[in-house]
PDB file of C-alpha atoms in Angstrom:
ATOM      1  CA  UNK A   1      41.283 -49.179 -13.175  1.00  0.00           C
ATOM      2  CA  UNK A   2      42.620 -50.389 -16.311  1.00  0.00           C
ATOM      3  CA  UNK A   3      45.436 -48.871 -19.148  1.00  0.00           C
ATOM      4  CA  UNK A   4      43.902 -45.410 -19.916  1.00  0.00           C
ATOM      5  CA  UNK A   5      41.542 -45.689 -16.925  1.00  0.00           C
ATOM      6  CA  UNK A   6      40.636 -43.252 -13.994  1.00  0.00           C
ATOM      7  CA  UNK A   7      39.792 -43.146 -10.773  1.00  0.00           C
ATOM      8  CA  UNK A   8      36.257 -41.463 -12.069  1.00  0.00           C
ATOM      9  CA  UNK A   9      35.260 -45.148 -12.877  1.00  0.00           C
ATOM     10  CA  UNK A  10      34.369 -46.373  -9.541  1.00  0.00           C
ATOM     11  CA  UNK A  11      31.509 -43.671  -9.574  1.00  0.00           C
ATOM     12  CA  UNK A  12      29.952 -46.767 -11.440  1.00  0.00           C
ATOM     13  CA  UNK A  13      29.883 -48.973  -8.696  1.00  0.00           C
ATOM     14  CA  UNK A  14      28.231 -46.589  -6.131  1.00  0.00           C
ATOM     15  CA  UNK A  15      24.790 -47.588  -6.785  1.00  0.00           C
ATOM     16  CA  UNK A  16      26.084 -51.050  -6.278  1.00  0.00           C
ATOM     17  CA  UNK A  17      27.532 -50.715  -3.022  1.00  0.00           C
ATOM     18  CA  UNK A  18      24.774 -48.260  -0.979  1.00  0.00           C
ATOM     19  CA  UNK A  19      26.443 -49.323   2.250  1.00  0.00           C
ATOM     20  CA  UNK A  20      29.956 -48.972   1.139  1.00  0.00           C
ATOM     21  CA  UNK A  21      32.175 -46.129   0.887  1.00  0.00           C
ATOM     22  CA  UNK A  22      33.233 -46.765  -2.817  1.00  0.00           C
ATOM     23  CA  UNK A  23      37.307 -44.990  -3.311  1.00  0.00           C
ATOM     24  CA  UNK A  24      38.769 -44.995  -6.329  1.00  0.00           C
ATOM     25  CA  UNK A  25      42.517 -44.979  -6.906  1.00  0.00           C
ATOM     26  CA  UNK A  26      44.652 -42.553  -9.176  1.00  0.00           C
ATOM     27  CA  UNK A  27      47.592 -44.659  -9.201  1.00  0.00           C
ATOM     28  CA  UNK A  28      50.633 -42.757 -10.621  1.00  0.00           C
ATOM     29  CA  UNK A  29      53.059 -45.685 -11.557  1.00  0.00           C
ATOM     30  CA  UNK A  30      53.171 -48.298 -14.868  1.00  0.00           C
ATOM     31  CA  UNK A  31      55.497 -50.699 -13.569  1.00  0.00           C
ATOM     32  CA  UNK A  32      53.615 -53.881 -11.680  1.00  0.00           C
ATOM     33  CA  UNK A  33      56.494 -53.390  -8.411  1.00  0.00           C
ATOM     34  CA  UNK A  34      55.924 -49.253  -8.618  1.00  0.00           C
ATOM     35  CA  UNK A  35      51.836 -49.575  -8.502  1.00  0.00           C
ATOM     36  CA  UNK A  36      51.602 -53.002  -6.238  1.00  0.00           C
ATOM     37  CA  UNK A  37      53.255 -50.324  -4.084  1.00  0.00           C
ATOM     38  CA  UNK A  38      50.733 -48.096  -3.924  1.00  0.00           C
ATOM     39  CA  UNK A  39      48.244 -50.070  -3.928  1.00  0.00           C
ATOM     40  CA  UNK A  40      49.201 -51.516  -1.214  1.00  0.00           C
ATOM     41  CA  UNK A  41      50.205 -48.769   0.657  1.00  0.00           C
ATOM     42  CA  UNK A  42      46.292 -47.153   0.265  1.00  0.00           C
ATOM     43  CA  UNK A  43      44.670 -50.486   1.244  1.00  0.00           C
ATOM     44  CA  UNK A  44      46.817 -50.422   4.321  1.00  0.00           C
ATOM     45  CA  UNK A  45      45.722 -47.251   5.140  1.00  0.00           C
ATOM     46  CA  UNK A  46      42.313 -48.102   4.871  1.00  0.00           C
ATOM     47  CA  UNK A  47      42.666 -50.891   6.814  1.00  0.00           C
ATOM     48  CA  UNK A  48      44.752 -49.571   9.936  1.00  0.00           C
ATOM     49  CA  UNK A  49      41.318 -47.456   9.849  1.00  0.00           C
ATOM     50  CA  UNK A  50      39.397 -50.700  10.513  1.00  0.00           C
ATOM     51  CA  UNK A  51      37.635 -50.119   7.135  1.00  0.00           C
ATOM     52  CA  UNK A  52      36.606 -53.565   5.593  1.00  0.00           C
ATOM     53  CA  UNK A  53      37.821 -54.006   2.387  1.00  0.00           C
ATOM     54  CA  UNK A  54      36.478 -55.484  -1.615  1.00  0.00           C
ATOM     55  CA  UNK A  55      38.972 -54.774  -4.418  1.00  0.00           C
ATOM     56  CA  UNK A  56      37.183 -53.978  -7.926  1.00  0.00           C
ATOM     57  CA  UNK A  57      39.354 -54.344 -10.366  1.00  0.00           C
ATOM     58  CA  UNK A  58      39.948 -54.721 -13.862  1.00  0.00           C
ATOM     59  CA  UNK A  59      42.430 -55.748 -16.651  1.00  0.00           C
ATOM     60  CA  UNK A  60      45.841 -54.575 -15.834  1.00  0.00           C
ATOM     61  CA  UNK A  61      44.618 -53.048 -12.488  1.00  0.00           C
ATOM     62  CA  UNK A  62      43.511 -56.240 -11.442  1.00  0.00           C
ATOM     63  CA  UNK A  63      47.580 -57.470 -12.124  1.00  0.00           C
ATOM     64  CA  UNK A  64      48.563 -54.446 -10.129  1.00  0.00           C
ATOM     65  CA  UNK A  65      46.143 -55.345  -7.302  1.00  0.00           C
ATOM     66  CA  UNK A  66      47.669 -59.188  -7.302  1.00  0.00           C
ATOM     67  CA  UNK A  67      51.576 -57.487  -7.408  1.00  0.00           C
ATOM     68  CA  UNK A  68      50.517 -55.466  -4.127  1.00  0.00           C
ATOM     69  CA  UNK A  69      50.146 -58.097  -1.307  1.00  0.00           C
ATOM     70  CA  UNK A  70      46.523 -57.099  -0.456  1.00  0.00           C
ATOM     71  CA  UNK A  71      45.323 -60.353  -0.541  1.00  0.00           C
ATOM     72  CA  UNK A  72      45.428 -60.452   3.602  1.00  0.00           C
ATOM     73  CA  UNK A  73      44.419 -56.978   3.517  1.00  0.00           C
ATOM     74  CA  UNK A  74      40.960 -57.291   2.403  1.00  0.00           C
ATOM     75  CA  UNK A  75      38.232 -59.419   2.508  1.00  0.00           C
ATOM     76  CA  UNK A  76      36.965 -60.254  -1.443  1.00  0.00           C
ATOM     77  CA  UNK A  77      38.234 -59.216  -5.181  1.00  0.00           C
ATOM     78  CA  UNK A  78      35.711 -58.412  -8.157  1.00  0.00           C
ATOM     79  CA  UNK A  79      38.183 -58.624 -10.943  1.00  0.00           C
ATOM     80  CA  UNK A  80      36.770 -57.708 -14.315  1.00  0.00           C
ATOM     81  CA  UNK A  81      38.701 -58.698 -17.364  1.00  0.00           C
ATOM     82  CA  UNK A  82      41.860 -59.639 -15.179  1.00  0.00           C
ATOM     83  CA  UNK A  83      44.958 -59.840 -17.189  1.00  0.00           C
ATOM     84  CA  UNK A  84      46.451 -63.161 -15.222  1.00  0.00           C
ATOM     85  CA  UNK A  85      49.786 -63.868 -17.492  1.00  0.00           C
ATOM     86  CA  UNK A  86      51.216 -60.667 -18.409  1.00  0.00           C
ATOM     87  CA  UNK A  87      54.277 -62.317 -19.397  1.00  0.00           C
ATOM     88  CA  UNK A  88      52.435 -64.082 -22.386  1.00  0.00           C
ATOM     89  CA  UNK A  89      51.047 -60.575 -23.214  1.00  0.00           C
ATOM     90  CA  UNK A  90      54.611 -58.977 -23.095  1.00  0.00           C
ATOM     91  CA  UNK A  91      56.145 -62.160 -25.404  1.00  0.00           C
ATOM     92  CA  UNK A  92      52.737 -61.778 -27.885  1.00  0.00           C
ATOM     93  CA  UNK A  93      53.218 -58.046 -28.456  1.00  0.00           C
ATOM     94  CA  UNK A  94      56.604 -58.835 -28.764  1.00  0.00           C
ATOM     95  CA  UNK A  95      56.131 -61.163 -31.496  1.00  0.00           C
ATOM     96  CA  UNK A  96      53.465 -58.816 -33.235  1.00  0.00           C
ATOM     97  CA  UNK A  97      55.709 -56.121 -33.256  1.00  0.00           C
ATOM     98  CA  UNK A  98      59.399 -58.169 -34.478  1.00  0.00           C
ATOM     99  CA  UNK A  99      61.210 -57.671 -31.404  1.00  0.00           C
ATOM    100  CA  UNK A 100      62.830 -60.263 -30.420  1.00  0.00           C
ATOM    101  CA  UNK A 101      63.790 -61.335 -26.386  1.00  0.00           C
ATOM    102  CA  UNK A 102      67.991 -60.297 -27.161  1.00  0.00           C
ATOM    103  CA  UNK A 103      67.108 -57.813 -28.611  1.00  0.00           C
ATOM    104  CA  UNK A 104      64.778 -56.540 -25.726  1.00  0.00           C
ATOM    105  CA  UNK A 105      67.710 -57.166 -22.790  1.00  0.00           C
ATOM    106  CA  UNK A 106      70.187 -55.369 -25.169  1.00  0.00           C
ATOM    107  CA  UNK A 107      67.960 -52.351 -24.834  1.00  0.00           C
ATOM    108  CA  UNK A 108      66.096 -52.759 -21.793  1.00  0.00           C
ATOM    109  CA  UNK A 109      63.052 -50.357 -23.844  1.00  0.00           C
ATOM    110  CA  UNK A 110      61.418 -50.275 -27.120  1.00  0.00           C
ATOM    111  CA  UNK A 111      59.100 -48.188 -28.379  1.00  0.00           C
ATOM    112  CA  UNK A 112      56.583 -50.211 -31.052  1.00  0.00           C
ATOM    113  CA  UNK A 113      55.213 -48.919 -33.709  1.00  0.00           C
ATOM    114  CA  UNK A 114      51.709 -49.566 -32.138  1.00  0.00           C
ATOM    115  CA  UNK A 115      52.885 -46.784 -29.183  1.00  0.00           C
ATOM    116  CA  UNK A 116      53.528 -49.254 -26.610  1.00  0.00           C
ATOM    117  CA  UNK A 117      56.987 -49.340 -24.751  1.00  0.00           C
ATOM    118  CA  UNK A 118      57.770 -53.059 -24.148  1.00  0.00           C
ATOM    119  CA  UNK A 119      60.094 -52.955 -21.013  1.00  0.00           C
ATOM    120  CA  UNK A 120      63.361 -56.016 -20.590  1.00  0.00           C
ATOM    121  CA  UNK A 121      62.801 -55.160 -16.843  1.00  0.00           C
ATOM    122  CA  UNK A 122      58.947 -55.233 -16.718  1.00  0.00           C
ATOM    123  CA  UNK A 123      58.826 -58.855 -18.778  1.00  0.00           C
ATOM    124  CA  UNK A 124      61.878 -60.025 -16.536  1.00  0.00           C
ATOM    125  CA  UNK A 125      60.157 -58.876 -13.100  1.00  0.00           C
ATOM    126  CA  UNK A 126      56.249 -60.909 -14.762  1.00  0.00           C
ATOM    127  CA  UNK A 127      58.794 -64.250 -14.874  1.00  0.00           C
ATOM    128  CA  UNK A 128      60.556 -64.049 -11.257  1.00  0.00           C
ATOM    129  CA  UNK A 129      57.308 -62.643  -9.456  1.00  0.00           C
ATOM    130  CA  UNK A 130      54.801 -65.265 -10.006  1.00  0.00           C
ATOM    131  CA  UNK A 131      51.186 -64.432  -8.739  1.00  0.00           C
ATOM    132  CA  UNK A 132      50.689 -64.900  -5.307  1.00  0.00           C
ATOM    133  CA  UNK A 133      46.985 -64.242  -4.572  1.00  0.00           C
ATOM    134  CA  UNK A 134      45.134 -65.992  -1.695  1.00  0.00           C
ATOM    135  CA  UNK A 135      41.447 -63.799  -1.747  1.00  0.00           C
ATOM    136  CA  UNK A 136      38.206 -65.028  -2.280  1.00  0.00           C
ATOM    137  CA  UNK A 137      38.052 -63.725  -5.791  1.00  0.00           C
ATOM    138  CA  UNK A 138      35.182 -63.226  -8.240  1.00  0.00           C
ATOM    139  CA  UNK A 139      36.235 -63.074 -12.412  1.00  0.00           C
ATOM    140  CA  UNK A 140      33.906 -61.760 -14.948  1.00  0.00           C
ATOM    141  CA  UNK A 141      35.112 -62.466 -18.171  1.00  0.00           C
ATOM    142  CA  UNK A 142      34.376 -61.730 -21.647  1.00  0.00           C
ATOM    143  CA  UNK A 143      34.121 -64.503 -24.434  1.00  0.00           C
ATOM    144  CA  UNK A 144      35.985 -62.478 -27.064  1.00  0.00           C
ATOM    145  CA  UNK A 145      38.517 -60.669 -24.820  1.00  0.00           C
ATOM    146  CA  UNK A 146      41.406 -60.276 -26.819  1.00  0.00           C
ATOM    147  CA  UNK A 147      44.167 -60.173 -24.326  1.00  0.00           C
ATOM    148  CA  UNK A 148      43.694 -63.146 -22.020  1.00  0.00           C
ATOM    149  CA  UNK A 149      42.601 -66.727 -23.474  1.00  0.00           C
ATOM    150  CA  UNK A 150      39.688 -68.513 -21.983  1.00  0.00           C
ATOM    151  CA  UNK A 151      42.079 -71.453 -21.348  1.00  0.00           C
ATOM    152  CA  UNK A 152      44.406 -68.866 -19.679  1.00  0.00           C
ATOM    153  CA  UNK A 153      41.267 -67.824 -17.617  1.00  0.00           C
ATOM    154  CA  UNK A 154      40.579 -71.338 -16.753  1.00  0.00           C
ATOM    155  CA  UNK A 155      43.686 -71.521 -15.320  1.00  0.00           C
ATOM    156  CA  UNK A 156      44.019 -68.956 -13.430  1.00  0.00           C
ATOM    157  CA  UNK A 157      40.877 -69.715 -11.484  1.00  0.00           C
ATOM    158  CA  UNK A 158      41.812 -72.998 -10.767  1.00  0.00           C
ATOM    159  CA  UNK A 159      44.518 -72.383  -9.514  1.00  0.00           C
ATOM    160  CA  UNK A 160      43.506 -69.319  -7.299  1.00  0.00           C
ATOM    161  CA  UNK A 161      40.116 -70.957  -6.510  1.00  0.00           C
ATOM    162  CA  UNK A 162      38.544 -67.874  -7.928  1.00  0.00           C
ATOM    163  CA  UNK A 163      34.672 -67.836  -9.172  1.00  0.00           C
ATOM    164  CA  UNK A 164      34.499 -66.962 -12.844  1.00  0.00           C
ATOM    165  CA  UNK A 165      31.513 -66.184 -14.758  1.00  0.00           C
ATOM    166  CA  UNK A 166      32.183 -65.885 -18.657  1.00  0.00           C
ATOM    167  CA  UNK A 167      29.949 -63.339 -20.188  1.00  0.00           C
ATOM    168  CA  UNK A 168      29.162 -64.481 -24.056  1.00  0.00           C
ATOM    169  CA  UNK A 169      30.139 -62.026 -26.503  1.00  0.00           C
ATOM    170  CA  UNK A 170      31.669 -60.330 -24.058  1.00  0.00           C
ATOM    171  CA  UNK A 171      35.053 -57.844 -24.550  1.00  0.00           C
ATOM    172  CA  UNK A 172      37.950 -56.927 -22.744  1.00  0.00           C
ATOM    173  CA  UNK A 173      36.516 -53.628 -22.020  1.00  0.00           C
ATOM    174  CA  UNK A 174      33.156 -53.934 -20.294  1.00  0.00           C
ATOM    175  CA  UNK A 175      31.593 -50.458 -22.273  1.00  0.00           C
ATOM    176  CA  UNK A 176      28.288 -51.064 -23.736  1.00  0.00           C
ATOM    177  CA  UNK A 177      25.073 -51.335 -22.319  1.00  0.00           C
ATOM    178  CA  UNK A 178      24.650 -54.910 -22.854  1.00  0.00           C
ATOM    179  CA  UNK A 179      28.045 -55.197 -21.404  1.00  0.00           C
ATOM    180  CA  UNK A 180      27.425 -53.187 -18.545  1.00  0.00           C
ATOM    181  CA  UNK A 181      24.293 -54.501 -17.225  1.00  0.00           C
ATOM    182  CA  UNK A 182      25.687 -57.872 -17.772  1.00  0.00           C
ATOM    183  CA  UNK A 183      28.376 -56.461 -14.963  1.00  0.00           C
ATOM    184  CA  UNK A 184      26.070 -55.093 -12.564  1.00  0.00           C
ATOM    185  CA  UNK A 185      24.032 -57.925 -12.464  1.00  0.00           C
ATOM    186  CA  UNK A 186      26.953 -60.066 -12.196  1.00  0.00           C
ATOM    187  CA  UNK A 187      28.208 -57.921  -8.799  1.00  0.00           C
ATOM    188  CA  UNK A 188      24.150 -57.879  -7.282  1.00  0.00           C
ATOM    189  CA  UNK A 189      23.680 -61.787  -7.965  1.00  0.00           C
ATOM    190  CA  UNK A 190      27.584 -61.977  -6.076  1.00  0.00           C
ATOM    191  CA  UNK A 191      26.702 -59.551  -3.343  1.00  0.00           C
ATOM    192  CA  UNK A 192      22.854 -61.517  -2.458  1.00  0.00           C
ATOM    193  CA  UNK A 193      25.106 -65.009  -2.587  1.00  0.00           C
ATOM    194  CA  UNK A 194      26.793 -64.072   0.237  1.00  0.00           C
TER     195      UNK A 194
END
């Protein structure tokens, strides 16, 4: 799941996956090396039980997901509304906010006005860990998301020969029910082109 997400979500995707044992993950951490951690640690798990293994993810879970080292692990990746250059998001929100990257290092943590805690470590470990993600990969993506360009999107997928499907209008946050059909539709027309 996402920032502000739960584990509750992936009672969505039930319906979706009738043959699948759908788990969803309460990760406890908020730095990418904490969480890729865990995440890795559960999709081990699940796979020293033979268990055969898609990753849904989305927007900062999807990061956490490519931090982990799963990409071996399992055999495909839905990622909805992937954020795919956190540093650019860190050095934007820096901007927005007046902080500047000295400043950051002298502190190592500052707390914005907006309530988020930009992090000297966090943006530091986004430029020495560059994504490393090798699984067939599916992106549904949102026209007006507001945290990853399309041209950053375009990139990505490129690059990590990922399928992405670009949902007009779309947001960040997949929420309403235009939104959310447009997603399950997206997953069955995925699942029958196998």
């Amino acid at each position: 799941h996402g920032k502000y997400g739960t584990p509750a979500e992936s009672e969505h995707y039930k319906p979706l996956f009738p043959d699948c044992r759908v788990i969803g993950l309460e990760y406890q951490a908020r730095l990418p090396w904490e969480t890729g951690k865990e995440i890795h640690e559960a999709v081990s798990h699940l796979k020293d039980e033979g268990e055969t293994i898609t990753i849904i993810a989305n927007s900062i879970g999807a990061y956490y997901c490519m931090c982990s080292g799963i990409d071996l692990l399992i055999q495909e990746a839905f990622f909805i509304s992937p954020v795919v250059d956190v540093e650019k998001l860190i050095e934007n929100l820096m901007k927005q906010e007046g902080v500047t990257e000295t400043e950051l290092k002298e502190k190592k943590t500052i707390r914005t006005a907006s309530g988020e805690e930009l992090s000297w470590d966090y943006l530091n470990y986004t430029r020495t860990n560059p994504i490393i993600w090798n699984a067939p990969t599916k992106i549904l993506y949102g026209s007006k998301d507001f945290l990853t360009s399309y041209e950053q999107m375009i990139a990505f997928s490129r690059m990590h020969s990922a399928e992405l499907t670009v949902m007009e209008d779309g947001e960040h946050w997949f929420h309403t029910e235009e939104q959310m059909r447009f997603l399950d539709e997206w997953i069955q027309g995925c699942r029958l082109g196998k």
